[in-house]
Amino acid sequence: IAGITQAPTSQILAAGRRMTLRCTQDMRHNAMYWYRQDLGLGLRLIHYSNTAGTTGKGEVPDGYSVSRANTDDFPLTLASAVPSQTSVYFCASSDSALTEAFFGQGTRLTVV
Amino acid sequence: KQEVTQIPAALSVPEGENLVLNCSFTDSAIYNLQWFRQDPGKGLTSLLLIQSSQREQTSGRLNASLDKSSGRSTLYIAASQPGDSATYLCAVTLFSGGYNKLIFGAGTRLAVHP
């Protein structure tokens, strides 16, 4: 049982470069989310998708984009990375508002 | 605006103690409350989910209670072990702005020493 798989697990990226963080779930959950976790700021929602084909902005969407072409995949793209995007990124999914949310193992991104 | 607060921020206890972690939230219009565990450098692992209509949930040595009217939840850990050392996060789920939001507390960092 894989649950949620994120790739890569860590990455060092030069500022200005484009980067896509991958997220795949095998639970057929409708909703998927991207969070970033920063010391002192906790977990903050970047983007969400309630169902395949729809996406929306969370608390801190600037500089990020997402797509949801199918149920299983929810990639997060940094169009032009900046040092303030250095963080740990978590992908999550849930079947509905009434069920458990499951998280991936995270991607540690350093922008230099 | 929903705010979630966890007290204490850090806790260090000897092995074998029973302990209580606290979580409070400002808006009672929640779908559920979830407790997670996070080990250093790892992702979040779901421990317990309490629906808004429930009062408590139990899993092994863990018991979580929910008092929606007062905006409080507690996670009770019985007979703590060094393997329980981790950060514990609570999160409430609510519908706002067109989507289901998980709002997290800052966490309680627990250290259980032998």
Coordinates of N, CA, C and O in Angstrom, one line a residue, chain B:
Chain B
K1 N -11.8 34.3 11.7 CA -10.8 33.4 11.1 C -10.5 32.3 12.1 O -10.2 32.6 13.3
Q2 N -10.5 31.1 11.7 CA -10.2 30.0 12.6 C -8.7 29.9 13.0 O -7.8 30.1 12.1
E3 N -8.5 29.8 14.3 CA -7.1 29.7 14.8 C -7.1 28.5 15.7 O -8.0 28.2 16.4
V4 N -6.0 27.8 15.5 CA -5.8 26.5 16.3 C -4.5 26.7 17.2 O -3.4 27.1 16.6
T5 N -4.7 26.5 18.4 CA -3.5 26.7 19.4 C -3.3 25.4 20.1 O -4.2 24.7 20.6
Q6 N -2.0 25.1 20.2 CA -1.6 23.9 21.0 C -0.7 24.2 22.2 O 0.2 25.0 22.0
I7 N -1.1 23.6 23.3 CA -0.3 23.9 24.5 C -0.1 22.5 25.2 O -1.0 21.7 25.2
P8 N 1.2 22.3 25.7 CA 2.3 23.1 25.6 C 3.0 23.1 24.3 O 2.8 22.2 23.5
A9 N 4.0 23.9 24.0 CA 4.7 23.9 22.8 C 5.7 22.8 22.8 O 6.1 22.2 21.8
A10 N 6.2 22.5 24.0 CA 7.2 21.4 24.2 C 7.0 20.7 25.5 O 6.5 21.4 26.5
L11 N 7.3 19.4 25.6 CA 7.1 18.7 26.8 C 8.2 17.6 26.9 O 8.4 16.9 25.9
S12 N 8.8 17.5 28.1 CA 9.8 16.4 28.3 C 9.4 15.6 29.5 O 9.2 16.2 30.6
V13 N 9.2 14.3 29.4 CA 8.7 13.5 30.5 C 9.5 12.2 30.6 O 10.1 11.8 29.6
P14 N 9.5 11.6 31.8 CA 10.2 10.3 31.9 C 9.3 9.2 31.4 O 8.0 9.3 31.4
E15 N 9.9 8.2 30.9 CA 9.1 7.0 30.4 C 8.1 6.5 31.4 O 8.4 6.5 32.6
G16 N 6.9 6.1 31.0 CA 5.9 5.6 31.8 C 4.9 6.5 32.3 O 3.8 6.1 32.7
E17 N 5.1 7.8 32.1 CA 4.1 8.8 32.5 C 2.9 8.9 31.6 O 3.1 8.6 30.4
N18 N 1.8 9.2 32.2 CA 0.6 9.5 31.4 C 0.6 11.0 31.1 O 0.9 11.8 32.0
L19 N 0.3 11.4 29.9 CA 0.4 12.8 29.6 C -0.8 13.2 28.7 O -1.5 12.4 28.0
V20 N -1.0 14.5 28.7 CA -2.1 15.2 28.0 C -1.6 16.3 27.2 O -0.9 17.2 27.7
L21 N -2.0 16.3 25.9 CA -1.6 17.4 25.0 C -2.9 18.1 24.7 O -4.0 17.5 24.5
N22 N -2.9 19.4 24.6 CA -4.1 20.2 24.5 C -4.1 20.9 23.1 O -3.1 21.4 22.6
C23 N -5.3 21.1 22.6 CA -5.6 21.7 21.3 C -6.8 22.6 21.5 O -7.9 22.0 22.0
S24 N -6.8 23.8 21.1 CA -8.0 24.6 21.2 C -8.2 25.3 19.8 O -7.2 25.6 19.1
F25 N -9.5 25.6 19.5 CA -9.8 26.2 18.2 C -10.9 27.3 18.5 O -11.7 27.1 19.4
T26 N -10.9 28.3 17.6 CA -11.7 29.4 17.9 C -13.1 29.4 17.3 O -14.1 30.0 17.8
D27 N -13.3 28.6 16.2 CA -14.6 28.5 15.6 C -15.1 27.1 15.7 O -14.4 26.2 15.2
S28 N -16.3 26.9 16.3 CA -16.8 25.5 16.5 C -17.4 24.9 15.3 O -17.8 23.7 15.3
A29 N -17.5 25.6 14.2 CA -18.2 25.1 13.0 C -17.2 24.2 12.2 O -16.8 24.6 11.0
I30 N -16.8 23.1 12.8 CA -15.8 22.2 12.1 C -16.5 20.9 11.7 O -17.5 20.5 12.3
Y31 N -15.9 20.3 10.7 CA -16.4 18.9 10.3 C -15.8 17.9 11.3 O -16.4 16.9 11.7
N32 N -14.5 18.0 11.5 CA -13.8 17.1 12.4 C -12.5 17.6 12.9 O -12.1 18.8 12.5
L33 N -11.9 16.9 13.7 CA -10.5 17.3 14.3 C -9.7 16.0 14.1 O -10.1 14.9 14.4
Q34 N -8.4 16.3 13.7 CA -7.5 15.1 13.5 C -6.2 15.4 14.2 O -5.7 16.5 14.2
W35 N -5.7 14.4 14.9 CA -4.4 14.4 15.5 C -3.4 13.7 14.6 O -3.7 12.6 14.1
F36 N -2.2 14.3 14.4 CA -1.2 13.7 13.6 C 0.1 13.6 14.5 O 0.3 14.4 15.4
R37 N 1.0 12.8 14.0 CA 2.3 12.7 14.6 C 3.3 12.9 13.5 O 3.1 12.5 12.3
Q38 N 4.4 13.7 13.8 CA 5.4 14.0 12.8 C 6.8 13.7 13.5 O 7.1 14.4 14.4
D39 N 7.5 12.8 12.9 CA 8.9 12.5 13.3 C 9.8 13.4 12.6 O 9.5 13.9 11.4
P40 N 11.0 13.8 13.1 CA 11.9 14.7 12.5 C 12.2 14.3 11.1 O 12.6 13.2 10.8
G41 N 12.1 15.2 10.2 CA 12.4 15.0 8.8 C 11.4 14.1 8.0 O 11.7 13.7 6.9
K42 N 10.3 13.8 8.6 CA 9.3 12.9 8.0 C 8.0 13.6 7.8 O 7.8 14.8 8.1
G43 N 7.1 12.9 7.2 CA 5.8 13.4 6.9 C 4.9 13.2 8.1 O 5.3 12.8 9.2
L44 N 3.6 13.6 7.9 CA 2.6 13.5 9.0 C 1.9 12.2 8.9 O 1.5 11.7 7.9
T45 N 1.7 11.6 10.1 CA 1.0 10.3 10.2 C -0.3 10.5 11.0 O -0.2 11.1 12.1
S46 N -1.4 10.2 10.4 CA -2.7 10.4 11.1 C -2.8 9.4 12.3 O -2.5 8.2 12.1
L47 N -3.1 9.9 13.4 CA -3.3 9.1 14.6 C -4.8 8.8 14.9 O -5.2 7.7 15.1
L48 N -5.6 9.9 15.0 CA -7.0 9.8 15.3 C -7.8 10.8 14.6 O -7.3 12.0 14.5
L49 N -9.0 10.5 14.2 CA -9.9 11.4 13.6 C -11.2 11.4 14.5 O -11.7 10.3 14.7
I50 N -11.6 12.6 14.9 CA -12.9 12.7 15.6 C -13.8 13.5 14.8 O -13.6 14.7 14.5
Q51 N -15.0 12.9 14.5 CA -16.0 13.7 13.8 C -16.6 14.7 14.7 O -16.6 14.6 16.0
S52 N -17.2 15.8 14.2 CA -17.8 16.8 15.0 C -18.9 16.3 15.9 O -19.2 16.9 17.0
S53 N -19.6 15.2 15.5 CA -20.6 14.7 16.4 C -20.1 13.7 17.4 O -20.9 13.2 18.3
Q54 N -18.9 13.4 17.4 CA -18.3 12.4 18.4 C -17.7 13.2 19.5 O -17.3 14.3 19.5
R55 N -17.5 12.4 20.6 CA -16.9 13.0 21.8 C -15.4 12.5 22.0 O -14.6 13.2 22.6
E56 N -15.2 11.3 21.6 CA -13.8 10.7 21.7 C -13.5 9.6 20.8 O -14.5 9.0 20.2
Q57 N -12.2 9.3 20.6 CA -11.8 8.2 19.8 C -10.6 7.6 20.5 O -9.8 8.3 21.1
T58 N -10.4 6.3 20.4 CA -9.3 5.6 21.0 C -8.6 4.7 20.1 O -9.2 4.1 19.2
S59 N -7.3 4.7 20.2 CA -6.4 3.8 19.4 C -5.3 3.4 20.3 O -4.4 4.1 20.5
G60 N -5.3 2.1 20.8 CA -4.2 1.7 21.6 C -4.1 2.5 22.9 O -5.0 2.7 23.6
R61 N -2.9 3.1 23.0 CA -2.6 3.9 24.2 C -3.0 5.3 24.0 O -2.8 6.2 24.9
L62 N -3.6 5.7 22.9 CA -4.0 7.0 22.6 C -5.5 7.2 22.8 O -6.3 6.3 22.3
N63 N -5.9 8.3 23.4 CA -7.3 8.6 23.5 C -7.4 10.1 23.2 O -6.8 10.9 23.8
A64 N -8.3 10.5 22.2 CA -8.5 11.9 21.9 C -10.0 12.2 22.2 O -10.9 11.4 21.9
S65 N -10.2 13.3 22.9 CA -11.5 13.8 23.2 C -11.8 15.1 22.4 O -10.9 15.8 22.0
L66 N -13.1 15.4 22.2 CA -13.5 16.6 21.5 C -14.6 17.3 22.3 O -15.7 16.6 22.5
D67 N -14.5 18.5 22.6 CA -15.6 19.3 23.2 C -15.8 20.5 22.2 O -15.1 21.5 22.3
K68 N -16.7 20.3 21.2 CA -16.8 21.3 20.2 C -17.3 22.6 20.7 O -16.9 23.7 20.3
S69 N -18.2 22.6 21.7 CA -18.8 23.8 22.2 C -17.8 24.7 22.9 O -17.9 25.9 22.8
S70 N -16.8 24.1 23.5 CA -15.8 24.9 24.2 C -14.6 25.1 23.3 O -13.6 25.8 23.7
G71 N -14.5 24.4 22.1 CA -13.4 24.6 21.2 C -12.1 23.9 21.7 O -11.1 24.5 21.6
R72 N -12.3 22.7 22.3 CA -11.1 22.1 22.9 C -11.0 20.6 22.5 O -12.1 19.9 22.4
S73 N -9.8 20.1 22.4 CA -9.5 18.7 22.2 C -8.3 18.4 23.0 O -7.4 19.2 23.2
T74 N -8.3 17.2 23.5 CA -7.1 16.7 24.3 C -6.7 15.3 23.7 O -7.5 14.5 23.3
L75 N -5.4 15.1 23.6 CA -4.8 13.8 23.3 C -4.1 13.3 24.5 O -3.2 13.9 25.0
Y76 N -4.7 12.1 24.9 CA -4.1 11.5 26.1 C -3.2 10.3 25.7 O -3.7 9.5 24.9
I77 N -2.0 10.3 26.2 CA -1.1 9.2 25.9 C -0.8 8.5 27.2 O -0.3 9.1 28.1
A78 N -1.2 7.2 27.2 CA -1.0 6.4 28.4 C 0.4 5.7 28.4 O 0.9 5.3 27.3
A79 N 1.0 5.6 29.6 CA 2.3 4.9 29.7 C 3.2 5.2 28.6 O 3.6 4.4 27.8
S80 N 3.7 6.5 28.6 CA 4.5 6.9 27.5 C 5.8 6.1 27.4 O 6.4 5.6 28.4
Q81 N 6.3 6.1 26.1 CA 7.5 5.3 25.8 C 8.4 6.2 25.0 O 8.0 7.2 24.3
P82 N 9.7 5.9 25.0 CA 10.7 6.8 24.2 C 10.3 6.8 22.7 O 10.5 7.9 22.1
G83 N 9.7 5.8 22.2 CA 9.2 5.8 20.8 C 8.1 6.7 20.5 O 7.8 7.0 19.4
D84 N 7.5 7.3 21.6 CA 6.4 8.3 21.4 C 7.0 9.7 21.1 O 6.3 10.6 20.8
S85 N 8.3 9.8 21.3 CA 8.9 11.1 21.0 C 8.7 11.6 19.6 O 9.1 10.8 18.7
A86 N 8.1 12.7 19.4 CA 7.8 13.2 18.1 C 7.1 14.6 18.3 O 6.9 15.0 19.5
T87 N 6.7 15.2 17.2 CA 5.8 16.4 17.3 C 4.4 16.0 17.0 O 4.2 15.2 16.0
Y88 N 3.5 16.4 17.8 CA 2.1 16.1 17.7 C 1.3 17.3 17.2 O 1.4 18.4 17.9
L89 N 0.6 17.2 16.1 CA -0.1 18.3 15.5 C -1.6 18.0 15.6 O -2.0 16.8 15.3
C90 N -2.4 19.0 15.9 CA -3.9 18.8 15.7 C -4.3 19.7 14.6 O -3.7 20.8 14.3
A91 N -5.4 19.3 13.9 CA -5.9 20.1 12.8 C -7.4 20.0 12.7 O -7.9 18.9 13.0
V92 N -8.1 21.1 12.4 CA -9.5 21.0 12.3 C -9.8 21.2 10.8 O -9.1 21.8 10.1
T93 N -10.9 20.5 10.4 CA -11.4 20.6 9.0 C -12.7 21.4 9.0 O -13.6 21.2 9.8
L94 N -12.7 22.5 8.1 CA -13.9 23.3 8.0 C -14.0 23.6 6.5 O -13.0 23.5 5.8
F95 N -15.2 24.1 6.1 CA -15.4 24.5 4.8 C -15.4 26.0 4.7 O -16.2 26.7 5.4
S96 N -14.5 26.5 3.9 CA -14.4 28.0 3.8 C -13.8 28.4 2.5 O -12.8 27.7 2.1
G97 N -14.3 29.4 1.9 CA -13.7 29.9 0.6 C -13.8 28.9 -0.5 O -13.1 29.0 -1.5
G98 N -14.8 28.0 -0.4 CA -15.0 27.1 -1.6 C -14.3 25.8 -1.5 O -14.4 25.0 -2.4
Y99 N -13.7 25.6 -0.4 CA -13.0 24.3 -0.3 C -12.9 23.8 1.2 O -13.1 24.7 2.1
N100 N -12.6 22.6 1.4 CA -12.4 22.0 2.7 C -11.0 22.4 3.2 O -10.0 22.0 2.5
K101 N -10.9 23.1 4.3 CA -9.6 23.5 4.8 C -9.2 22.6 6.0 O -10.0 22.3 6.8
L102 N -7.9 22.3 6.0 CA -7.3 21.8 7.3 C -6.5 22.9 7.9 O -5.5 23.4 7.3
I103 N -6.9 23.3 9.1 CA -6.1 24.4 9.8 C -5.4 23.7 10.9 O -5.9 23.1 11.8
F104 N -4.0 23.9 10.9 CA -3.2 23.2 11.8 C -2.8 24.1 13.0 O -2.6 25.3 12.8
G105 N -2.6 23.5 14.1 CA -1.8 24.1 15.2 C -0.3 24.0 15.0 O 0.1 23.4 14.0
A106 N 0.4 24.7 15.8 CA 1.9 24.7 15.7 C 2.5 23.5 16.2 O 3.7 23.2 15.9
G107 N 1.8 22.7 16.9 CA 2.4 21.4 17.4 C 2.9 21.4 18.8 O 3.2 22.5 19.4
T108 N 3.0 20.2 19.4 CA 3.6 20.0 20.7 C 4.8 19.1 20.4 O 4.6 17.9 20.0
R109 N 6.0 19.5 20.8 CA 7.2 18.6 20.6 C 7.4 17.8 21.9 O 7.6 18.4 23.0
L110 N 7.2 16.5 21.8 CA 7.3 15.6 23.0 C 8.6 14.9 23.0 O 9.0 14.3 22.0
A111 N 9.2 14.8 24.1 CA 10.4 14.0 24.3 C 10.1 13.1 25.5 O 9.8 13.6 26.6
V112 N 10.2 11.8 25.3 CA 10.1 10.8 26.4 C 11.4 10.2 26.6 O 12.0 9.6 25.7
H113 N 12.0 10.4 27.8 CA 13.3 9.9 28.1 C 13.3 8.7 29.0 O 12.5 8.6 29.9
P114 N 14.2 7.7 28.7 CA 14.2 6.5 29.4 C 14.5 6.7 30.9 O 15.2 7.6 31.3

